[in-house]
């Protein structure tokens, strides 16, 4: 009874504290609600920050964010990009959300999931995302369909050029301006300025230090001659550290803007990463990198700063998850989440306000590529069934199954239950979601090479599809197809992004869907070289890119329903048709 009474008192204290920072008026208008900025780094490990002990780089702005707010010492994410994004955006495990891969449609969050952006938008917030979305490109998966009023960036899993690349703005293709992280930050700064008098929710999913390892000279020059520990990829590590310092500089720009506009006191700033480091660099002695379910592959920094609401310098030792951020931020803002799906994450506000008497121990499961591990507050059972004491053996060097046989058995059952209840229920074999073209709520639909299937001689420019293109199109028997669904009957303007040498101009191509057809000719040469390598600080594994030309093919009538979109050549006067990157369909009726 005494513990129950204490718990009730603690909950009341949390509610009173929160109510002093968030209040609501009629008609859905909000007053005194905190602004929210969530910054997500891509492939930055826990150890890629000076505050965590890395002496090879200096990240003063992120460090200051941590010192001015709360640091979570045991915060866990998924081993790779899109699953972590799904868990943050929904508060639910990524497998429940339909996310089982990082490309080819497996990165899409199910359309019936409620995202954090929708929660804040319905509460009266202005919402924007600037950066790498990686949760679906076409409606109903596009960020503008998921509660974001504004989107500037790219929807794919990685991008091939970080200097003024082709991007999109609310579905329209546009040209980036300068180094991509600086550009995304500039967009956020402008948005903050524009909406400084109303509550805003800004999601900044940066795409570095993900490869390709490109970073401006200003940051690279510091690390070019830095000695890297033996056994690491020297220039890869140098570039990653330089990219992390560039992120830090941009975080500093954001914090300075909040100070300038006198918004800092009532703005919640969140900083974390989507997985472990994308290389074998210093990471606090933990085992595992990106893609691994070991500690080093899934432990991320997490800092939450809110001067008006959180005591500076607070440290949280309890294990937490990316799934906890949605309920936590809604709780901090005094917003109720109306969701018919149960959340897997839990609000961290009891920990933020030091009411951890009501906190219960929990178990987290990390999964990727048929490997999973189970984490308690002190122990981790790895994918091969070995148990480790993470307090005394963060490098997972000595299994203790024989010392903890009952615990090993319990956690193994947790792993087995997860495989049965999650892996067997969800996954690629159950993915029957089509790519939607012409969704009723969308004016523009991108149809990239990434989502297509090549037939005949046609080849993909790289094994990794996210920023690839199709080439070696040499026969009228070759084709590119997309299994899709037309969302709304209508007339669509078709624009093509291609390259073609002068000698090969003149091919006649046909775009068809069921009984509807559009025939057009490639009439203008455009033959730029492959690019990207001139900016790479370390050889990439992904595709190089080109400056693809945008041209209008004409209009096509499309009827609502499922089918196969087919692009093929009817006549090839030269040695090839073209290199194909993307089609953009715009409904014009």
XYZ file of C-alpha atoms in Angstrom:
589
model
C 0.000 0.000 0.000
C 2.830 2.384 0.903
C 4.587 1.775 -2.464
C 1.283 2.288 -4.309
C 0.754 5.602 -2.491
C 4.283 6.734 -3.380
C 3.695 5.802 -7.018
C 0.457 7.807 -7.145
C 2.168 10.834 -5.575
C 5.030 10.588 -8.093
C 2.625 10.430 -11.008
C 0.785 13.482 -9.688
C 4.065 15.359 -9.388
C 4.909 14.545 -13.002
C 1.470 15.689 -14.155
C 1.717 18.969 -12.192
C 5.220 19.626 -13.524
C 4.166 18.992 -17.094
C 1.032 21.110 -16.800
C 3.159 24.114 -15.855
C 4.885 23.920 -19.239
C 2.005 22.905 -21.509
C -1.531 24.220 -21.636
C -4.392 24.068 -24.084
C -7.151 26.435 -25.106
C -10.358 25.865 -27.030
C -10.546 25.174 -30.777
C -7.331 23.184 -30.682
C -5.132 26.272 -30.260
C -2.104 25.918 -28.039
C -0.323 28.249 -25.681
C 3.054 27.791 -24.019
C 3.559 24.424 -25.627
C 7.202 23.606 -26.214
C 8.648 23.589 -29.696
C 10.247 20.284 -30.696
C 13.386 19.710 -32.787
C 14.490 16.096 -33.307
C 17.936 15.619 -34.857
C 18.786 12.139 -36.113
C 22.319 11.337 -37.297
C 22.887 8.546 -39.824
C 25.517 5.889 -38.989
C 27.045 7.909 -36.154
C 28.153 5.571 -33.396
C 27.853 6.153 -29.667
C 31.598 6.784 -29.648
C 31.587 9.448 -32.372
C 31.226 12.267 -29.851
C 33.828 13.900 -27.652
C 31.465 13.887 -24.664
C 31.495 10.078 -24.773
C 35.271 9.938 -24.588
C 36.486 10.110 -28.180
C 39.611 12.293 -28.178
C 40.020 12.197 -31.973
C 37.270 14.746 -32.603
C 35.622 17.735 -30.970
C 31.829 18.102 -30.816
C 31.288 21.074 -28.458
C 27.735 21.928 -29.493
C 26.347 18.414 -29.107
C 28.358 18.057 -25.899
C 26.795 21.255 -24.591
C 23.354 19.965 -25.569
C 24.021 16.925 -23.391
C 25.306 18.983 -20.447
C 22.342 21.353 -20.676
C 19.819 18.556 -20.617
C 19.489 14.839 -20.035
C 21.922 12.135 -21.160
C 20.676 8.589 -21.596
C 23.529 6.188 -20.930
C 21.829 3.031 -22.215
C 19.692 4.068 -25.173
C 19.127 1.504 -27.918
C 18.022 1.614 -31.533
C 17.871 -0.889 -34.389
C 21.015 -2.097 -36.195
C 20.163 -0.227 -39.433
C 18.484 2.930 -40.726
C 14.828 2.505 -41.668
C 13.814 0.261 -38.731
C 15.034 2.883 -36.261
C 13.189 5.621 -38.121
C 9.995 3.575 -38.043
C 10.310 2.967 -34.314
C 10.883 6.635 -33.561
C 8.063 7.799 -35.820
C 5.466 5.297 -34.555
C 6.467 4.272 -31.035
C 6.113 0.669 -32.193
C 8.485 -2.111 -33.201
C 9.488 -1.752 -36.853
C 8.257 -5.218 -37.807
C 4.740 -4.368 -36.673
C 4.904 -1.296 -38.913
C 5.697 -3.201 -42.115
C 9.406 -2.288 -42.172
C 11.600 -5.295 -42.884
C 14.221 -3.908 -45.265
C 16.036 -0.707 -46.207
C 14.939 -0.546 -49.868
C 12.626 -1.917 -52.584
C 9.505 -1.111 -50.570
C 10.519 -2.869 -47.375
C 11.333 0.488 -45.775
C 7.723 1.728 -45.945
C 5.788 2.337 -42.729
C 2.293 0.891 -43.076
C -0.270 3.483 -44.088
C -2.502 2.701 -41.100
C 0.218 3.550 -38.571
C -0.075 6.864 -36.732
C 3.154 8.873 -36.842
C 4.472 11.358 -34.313
C 4.147 14.100 -36.931
C 0.412 13.432 -37.180
C 0.071 13.532 -33.410
C 1.711 16.959 -33.185
C -0.021 18.344 -36.267
C -3.436 17.486 -34.845
C -2.421 19.232 -31.639
C -1.878 22.475 -33.547
C 1.834 22.249 -34.316
C 3.510 23.296 -37.551
C 5.379 20.233 -38.799
C 8.387 19.920 -41.088
C 11.037 17.364 -42.038
C 14.340 18.211 -43.696
C 16.675 15.400 -44.712
C 16.635 11.668 -45.320
C 13.114 10.273 -44.918
C 13.714 6.567 -45.705
C 10.185 5.526 -44.743
C 8.453 5.424 -48.127
C 8.543 7.569 -51.269
C 5.114 7.434 -52.887
C 1.817 8.358 -51.212
C 0.493 7.212 -48.791
C 4.027 6.729 -47.427
C 5.505 10.085 -48.421
C 6.249 12.518 -45.544
C 3.634 14.985 -46.821
C 1.099 12.164 -46.420
C 2.257 11.408 -42.877
C 1.580 14.672 -41.084
C 4.459 16.825 -42.321
C 3.333 20.148 -43.784
C 6.784 20.704 -45.260
C 9.357 18.280 -46.627
C 12.703 19.013 -48.232
C 15.224 16.248 -48.818
C 15.158 12.766 -50.304
C 13.012 9.744 -49.523
C 15.482 7.015 -50.429
C 17.836 5.098 -48.167
C 21.022 6.822 -49.240
C 22.077 9.473 -51.701
C 24.957 9.459 -54.169
C 26.075 13.089 -54.040
C 26.209 15.467 -51.105
C 27.029 18.685 -52.983
C 23.992 20.485 -54.471
C 22.297 17.209 -55.461
C 18.891 16.563 -56.940
C 16.401 16.657 -54.053
C 12.679 17.153 -53.687
C 10.489 19.781 -52.073
C 6.979 18.590 -51.261
C 7.038 16.107 -54.139
C 8.589 18.414 -56.724
C 12.137 17.779 -57.954
C 14.507 20.574 -57.015
C 18.230 21.314 -56.806
C 20.058 21.336 -53.500
C 22.202 24.250 -52.403
C 25.686 23.438 -51.180
C 26.725 20.667 -48.812
C 23.655 18.647 -48.028
C 23.744 18.827 -44.202
C 24.330 22.584 -44.293
C 21.424 22.840 -46.740
C 19.026 20.827 -44.570
C 19.982 22.917 -41.564
C 19.454 26.147 -43.493
C 15.956 24.973 -44.407
C 15.252 24.304 -40.727
C 16.589 27.718 -39.707
C 14.296 29.405 -42.227
C 11.340 27.373 -40.985
C 12.029 28.333 -37.373
C 12.209 31.999 -38.370
C 8.946 31.753 -40.293
C 7.032 29.965 -37.519
C 8.648 31.492 -34.439
C 5.291 32.679 -33.107
C 3.573 29.282 -33.229
C 4.573 25.856 -31.887
C 6.596 23.791 -34.342
C 7.737 20.189 -34.632
C 10.860 19.851 -36.785
C 12.393 16.505 -37.722
C 15.976 16.750 -38.983
C 17.095 13.312 -40.185
C 20.620 14.045 -41.385
C 22.233 11.555 -43.792
C 25.811 11.642 -42.497
C 28.225 10.097 -41.662
C 26.547 7.526 -43.959
C 28.522 6.831 -47.117
C 29.507 8.075 -49.641
C 32.178 9.644 -47.485
C 31.883 13.209 -48.733
C 32.579 16.271 -46.617
C 33.748 19.827 -47.412
C 37.435 20.720 -47.177
C 36.786 22.877 -44.122
C 36.111 19.720 -42.114
C 38.286 17.242 -43.993
C 41.485 19.279 -43.747
C 41.605 18.915 -39.970
C 41.578 15.120 -40.207
C 43.568 14.529 -43.390
C 46.809 13.880 -41.500
C 45.308 12.545 -38.248
C 46.788 9.223 -37.208
C 44.153 6.492 -37.090
C 44.554 3.361 -34.918
C 45.963 0.405 -36.825
C 43.392 -1.920 -38.321
C 40.854 0.773 -39.205
C 40.067 2.156 -42.652
C 42.096 5.328 -42.269
C 40.378 7.669 -44.693
C 36.948 6.206 -44.022
C 37.366 6.953 -40.321
C 38.844 10.388 -41.022
C 35.894 11.260 -43.237
C 33.376 9.961 -40.690
C 34.912 12.066 -37.924
C 34.979 15.112 -40.191
C 31.317 14.576 -41.048
C 30.475 14.323 -37.346
C 32.183 17.642 -36.695
C 30.182 19.157 -39.551
C 26.991 17.861 -37.910
C 28.117 19.444 -34.650
C 28.658 22.798 -36.382
C 25.137 22.649 -37.784
C 23.712 21.752 -34.382
C 25.449 24.883 -33.132
C 23.738 26.931 -35.835
C 20.353 25.625 -34.713
C 20.999 26.353 -31.055
C 22.239 29.858 -31.910
C 19.048 30.553 -33.885
C 16.915 29.467 -30.928
C 18.907 31.811 -28.675
C 18.617 34.662 -31.181
C 14.831 34.299 -31.367
C 14.525 33.743 -27.598
C 13.000 30.316 -28.211
C 15.675 28.202 -26.533
C 14.079 28.103 -23.097
C 10.884 26.451 -24.298
C 12.223 24.308 -27.133
C 12.868 20.592 -26.639
C 15.905 19.511 -28.651
C 16.483 15.776 -29.102
C 19.653 14.259 -30.527
C 20.275 10.589 -31.359
C 21.577 8.276 -34.085
C 19.955 5.454 -36.044
C 22.493 2.664 -35.440
C 26.095 1.912 -34.582
C 29.078 3.278 -36.522
C 29.467 2.423 -40.206
C 33.053 1.294 -39.701
C 35.522 -0.149 -37.220
C 36.376 3.006 -35.300
C 36.525 3.892 -31.610
C 33.248 3.058 -29.894
C 33.997 2.674 -26.213
C 35.257 -0.884 -26.534
C 31.828 -2.252 -27.443
C 31.491 -5.183 -29.827
C 29.644 -4.689 -33.087
C 29.093 -1.976 -35.686
C 26.187 -0.999 -37.950
C 24.133 -4.061 -38.912
C 25.092 -5.979 -35.788
C 22.725 -6.761 -32.916
C 25.640 -6.633 -30.478
C 25.964 -3.666 -28.121
C 28.080 -1.536 -30.438
C 25.625 -1.928 -33.297
C 22.542 -0.793 -31.394
C 23.653 1.600 -28.660
C 23.133 5.236 -29.575
C 23.654 8.569 -27.872
C 20.448 10.258 -26.741
C 20.327 13.783 -25.377
C 17.160 15.722 -24.576
C 17.468 19.389 -23.694
C 14.561 21.537 -22.488
C 15.732 24.393 -20.249
C 12.187 25.242 -19.125
C 11.326 21.690 -18.239
C 14.358 19.491 -17.501
C 17.156 19.949 -15.006
C 20.552 20.286 -16.692
C 23.096 17.534 -16.218
C 20.612 14.744 -15.532
C 21.894 11.264 -16.396
C 19.576 8.316 -17.026
C 21.085 4.825 -16.502
C 17.943 2.801 -17.324
C 17.748 1.049 -20.697
C 15.528 2.894 -23.171
C 14.538 2.586 -26.799
C 13.831 4.688 -29.882
C 10.232 3.496 -29.503
C 10.023 5.528 -26.283
C 10.536 8.905 -27.957
C 7.054 9.301 -29.437
C 5.158 8.790 -26.138
C 7.802 10.780 -24.242
C 7.662 13.879 -26.446
C 3.874 13.811 -26.556
C 3.842 13.498 -22.772
C 6.264 16.407 -22.350
C 4.116 18.583 -24.600
C 0.913 17.628 -22.807
C -0.532 15.927 -25.891
C -2.713 12.855 -25.753
C -1.934 10.180 -28.360
C -5.178 8.939 -29.884
C -4.080 5.643 -31.391
C -5.986 2.414 -31.935
C -2.716 0.476 -32.009
C -0.856 -0.241 -28.763
C 2.559 1.368 -28.427
C 5.634 -0.714 -27.700
C 7.446 2.345 -26.363
C 6.749 3.942 -23.001
C 7.006 7.521 -21.783
C 10.325 8.334 -20.156
C 8.969 11.269 -18.152
C 9.219 9.434 -14.815
C 12.958 9.153 -15.458
C 13.251 12.751 -16.630
C 11.679 14.006 -13.434
C 13.542 11.537 -11.203
C 10.431 9.624 -10.239
C 12.042 6.303 -11.067
C 10.474 4.569 -8.051
C 7.607 3.763 -10.414
C 9.923 2.485 -13.154
C 9.858 -1.230 -13.834
C 12.679 -3.302 -15.301
C 12.186 -4.140 -18.945
C 13.580 -6.291 -21.745
C 14.498 -4.977 -25.218
C 14.893 -7.082 -28.343
C 17.025 -5.929 -31.287
C 16.655 -7.680 -34.632
C 18.144 -7.569 -38.113
C 18.905 -10.047 -40.886
C 17.566 -13.062 -38.950
C 19.791 -12.256 -35.997
C 18.465 -10.954 -32.724
C 19.715 -10.186 -29.265
C 17.945 -9.604 -25.968
C 18.942 -6.826 -23.553
C 18.034 -6.422 -19.883
C 19.345 -3.669 -17.652
C 22.520 -5.639 -16.962
C 22.753 -8.507 -19.442
C 22.666 -9.184 -23.167
C 21.931 -12.532 -24.822
C 23.511 -12.369 -28.272
C 22.225 -13.925 -31.512
C 24.156 -17.157 -30.942
C 22.759 -17.630 -27.426
C 25.732 -16.389 -25.418
C 24.985 -14.350 -22.291
C 27.150 -11.386 -21.251
C 27.310 -9.122 -18.213
C 27.253 -5.727 -19.933
C 28.185 -3.805 -16.786
C 31.481 -5.637 -16.449
C 32.053 -6.832 -20.028
C 30.823 -4.216 -22.548
C 32.989 -5.804 -25.226
C 31.109 -9.113 -24.871
C 34.320 -11.102 -24.511
C 33.334 -13.735 -21.944
C 30.039 -15.632 -22.000
C 28.557 -16.403 -18.573
C 25.860 -18.924 -19.496
C 27.199 -21.403 -16.968
C 27.035 -18.801 -14.185
C 23.478 -17.682 -15.024
C 21.715 -20.753 -16.447
C 18.185 -19.700 -15.407
C 18.565 -16.201 -16.779
C 20.013 -17.610 -20.009
C 17.007 -19.898 -20.314
C 14.552 -17.044 -19.664
C 16.128 -14.713 -22.214
C 16.394 -17.496 -24.774
C 12.658 -18.039 -24.378
C 12.151 -14.320 -24.973
C 14.163 -14.645 -28.189
C 12.225 -17.742 -29.266
C 8.890 -16.054 -28.553
C 9.964 -13.042 -30.609
C 10.833 -15.240 -33.558
C 7.482 -16.972 -33.339
C 5.267 -13.968 -32.644
C 7.057 -11.330 -34.699
C 9.333 -12.814 -37.360
C 6.822 -15.425 -38.454
C 3.933 -12.940 -38.527
C 5.592 -10.019 -40.248
C 8.145 -9.681 -42.999
C 8.760 -9.612 -46.718
C 6.760 -12.708 -47.593
C 3.627 -10.942 -46.351
C 4.275 -7.684 -48.199
C 1.532 -7.277 -50.775
C 1.532 -3.468 -50.713
C 1.724 -2.031 -54.231
C 3.575 1.117 -55.213
C 0.807 3.672 -55.633
C 0.873 6.021 -58.610
C -1.535 8.925 -58.567
C -2.795 8.585 -55.020
C -5.958 10.720 -54.648
C -4.134 13.035 -52.213
C -0.960 13.366 -54.281
C -0.358 15.556 -57.303
C 3.158 14.233 -57.982
C 4.446 10.655 -57.940
C 8.097 9.684 -58.286
C 8.816 6.355 -59.968
C 12.537 5.658 -59.527
C 14.772 2.945 -60.896
C 15.133 1.835 -57.297
C 11.602 0.402 -57.246
C 11.660 -1.140 -60.714
C 12.592 -4.538 -62.119
C 14.979 -4.847 -65.058
C 14.421 -7.422 -67.811
C 16.617 -8.643 -70.653
C 20.000 -6.944 -71.026
C 19.246 -4.033 -68.731
C 21.471 -3.777 -65.671
C 21.286 -1.828 -62.453
C 24.203 0.531 -61.904
C 24.889 -0.981 -58.487
C 23.870 -3.842 -56.232
C 22.515 -1.317 -53.715
C 19.338 0.019 -55.325
C 18.532 3.150 -53.334
C 20.265 5.714 -55.563
C 20.876 3.534 -58.614
C 19.912 3.837 -62.277
C 19.392 1.396 -65.163
C 21.823 1.069 -68.078
C 22.787 -1.367 -70.856
C 19.362 -0.989 -72.472
C 20.204 -2.416 -75.895
C 17.228 -4.399 -77.210
C 13.534 -3.936 -77.957
C 13.055 -7.097 -75.899
C 14.379 -5.294 -72.816
C 12.010 -3.593 -70.394
C 11.653 -2.000 -66.972
C 8.548 -2.798 -64.943
C 6.879 -1.655 -61.755
C 4.180 -3.619 -59.948
C 1.867 -0.821 -58.944
C -1.596 0.538 -58.431
C -3.129 3.632 -59.983
C -4.823 5.463 -57.144
C -7.011 7.749 -59.198
C -8.167 7.684 -62.805
C -6.907 10.696 -64.709
C -4.499 12.298 -67.137
C -0.867 12.330 -66.062
C 2.056 14.281 -67.415
C 5.127 12.043 -67.691
C 8.605 13.476 -67.172
C 11.746 11.411 -67.620
C 15.203 11.758 -66.072
C 17.742 10.190 -68.446
C 21.105 10.361 -70.192
C 21.845 9.465 -73.830
C 24.911 9.942 -76.067
C 24.526 11.861 -79.336
C 25.075 8.728 -81.401
C 22.154 6.972 -79.723
C 19.514 9.697 -79.871
C 16.245 8.748 -81.549
C 14.918 5.680 -79.740
C 11.155 5.342 -79.609
C 9.908 4.285 -76.184
C 6.532 3.208 -74.882
C 5.082 3.554 -71.415
C 2.068 1.346 -70.799
C -0.255 0.338 -68.007
C -2.912 -2.239 -68.838
C -4.644 -0.793 -71.933
C -3.192 2.727 -71.648
C -0.108 3.739 -73.647
C 2.183 6.694 -74.272
C 4.719 6.652 -77.109
C 7.558 9.182 -77.285
C 11.027 9.693 -78.727
C 14.354 10.508 -77.106
C 15.202 13.570 -79.181
C 17.924 15.356 -77.252
C 21.392 14.109 -76.347
C 22.675 14.411 -72.822
C 25.814 12.466 -71.994
C 27.425 13.600 -68.733
C 30.088 11.473 -67.050
C 29.666 9.522 -63.864
C 30.328 11.766 -60.903
C 30.811 11.460 -57.176
C 34.296 10.046 -57.046
C 35.774 13.535 -57.192
C 34.186 14.298 -53.811
C 34.704 10.896 -52.162
C 37.280 10.786 -49.368
C 37.127 6.978 -49.426
C 36.045 4.596 -52.230
C 32.314 3.979 -52.087
C 30.407 0.722 -52.436
C 27.229 2.383 -53.748
C 26.503 3.623 -57.252
C 28.126 6.696 -58.698
C 25.653 9.196 -60.089
C 25.033 11.356 -63.141
C 23.486 14.696 -63.916
C 20.288 13.296 -65.394
C 18.330 15.428 -67.812
C 14.639 16.112 -67.180
C 12.360 15.983 -70.221
C 8.622 15.728 -70.827
C 7.456 12.641 -72.721
C 3.792 13.645 -72.926
C 0.515 12.742 -71.240
C -0.964 9.349 -70.500
C -4.459 8.351 -69.423
C -4.349 5.983 -66.453
C -7.268 4.078 -64.994
C -7.581 3.263 -61.309
C -6.559 -0.267 -60.387
C -3.635 -2.625 -60.091
C -1.339 -3.728 -62.862
C 2.175 -3.506 -64.250
C 3.691 -0.271 -65.479
C 5.995 -1.130 -68.388
C 8.686 0.999 -70.024
C 10.177 -0.488 -73.199
C 11.653 0.534 -76.554
C 9.871 0.083 -79.869
C 12.809 1.226 -81.994
C 16.532 1.634 -81.258
C 18.500 3.364 -84.058
C 21.773 3.384 -82.115
C 23.527 0.970 -79.787
C 21.345 1.713 -76.740
C 18.192 3.478 -75.616
C 19.317 5.511 -72.599
C 20.314 5.349 -68.966
C 17.187 5.661 -66.837
C 17.004 7.199 -63.375
C 13.471 8.357 -62.654
C 10.005 9.179 -63.932
C 7.838 11.893 -62.408
C 4.090 11.612 -63.006
C 1.925 14.659 -62.342
C -1.866 14.472 -62.422
C -3.094 17.374 -64.555
C -6.883 16.929 -64.632
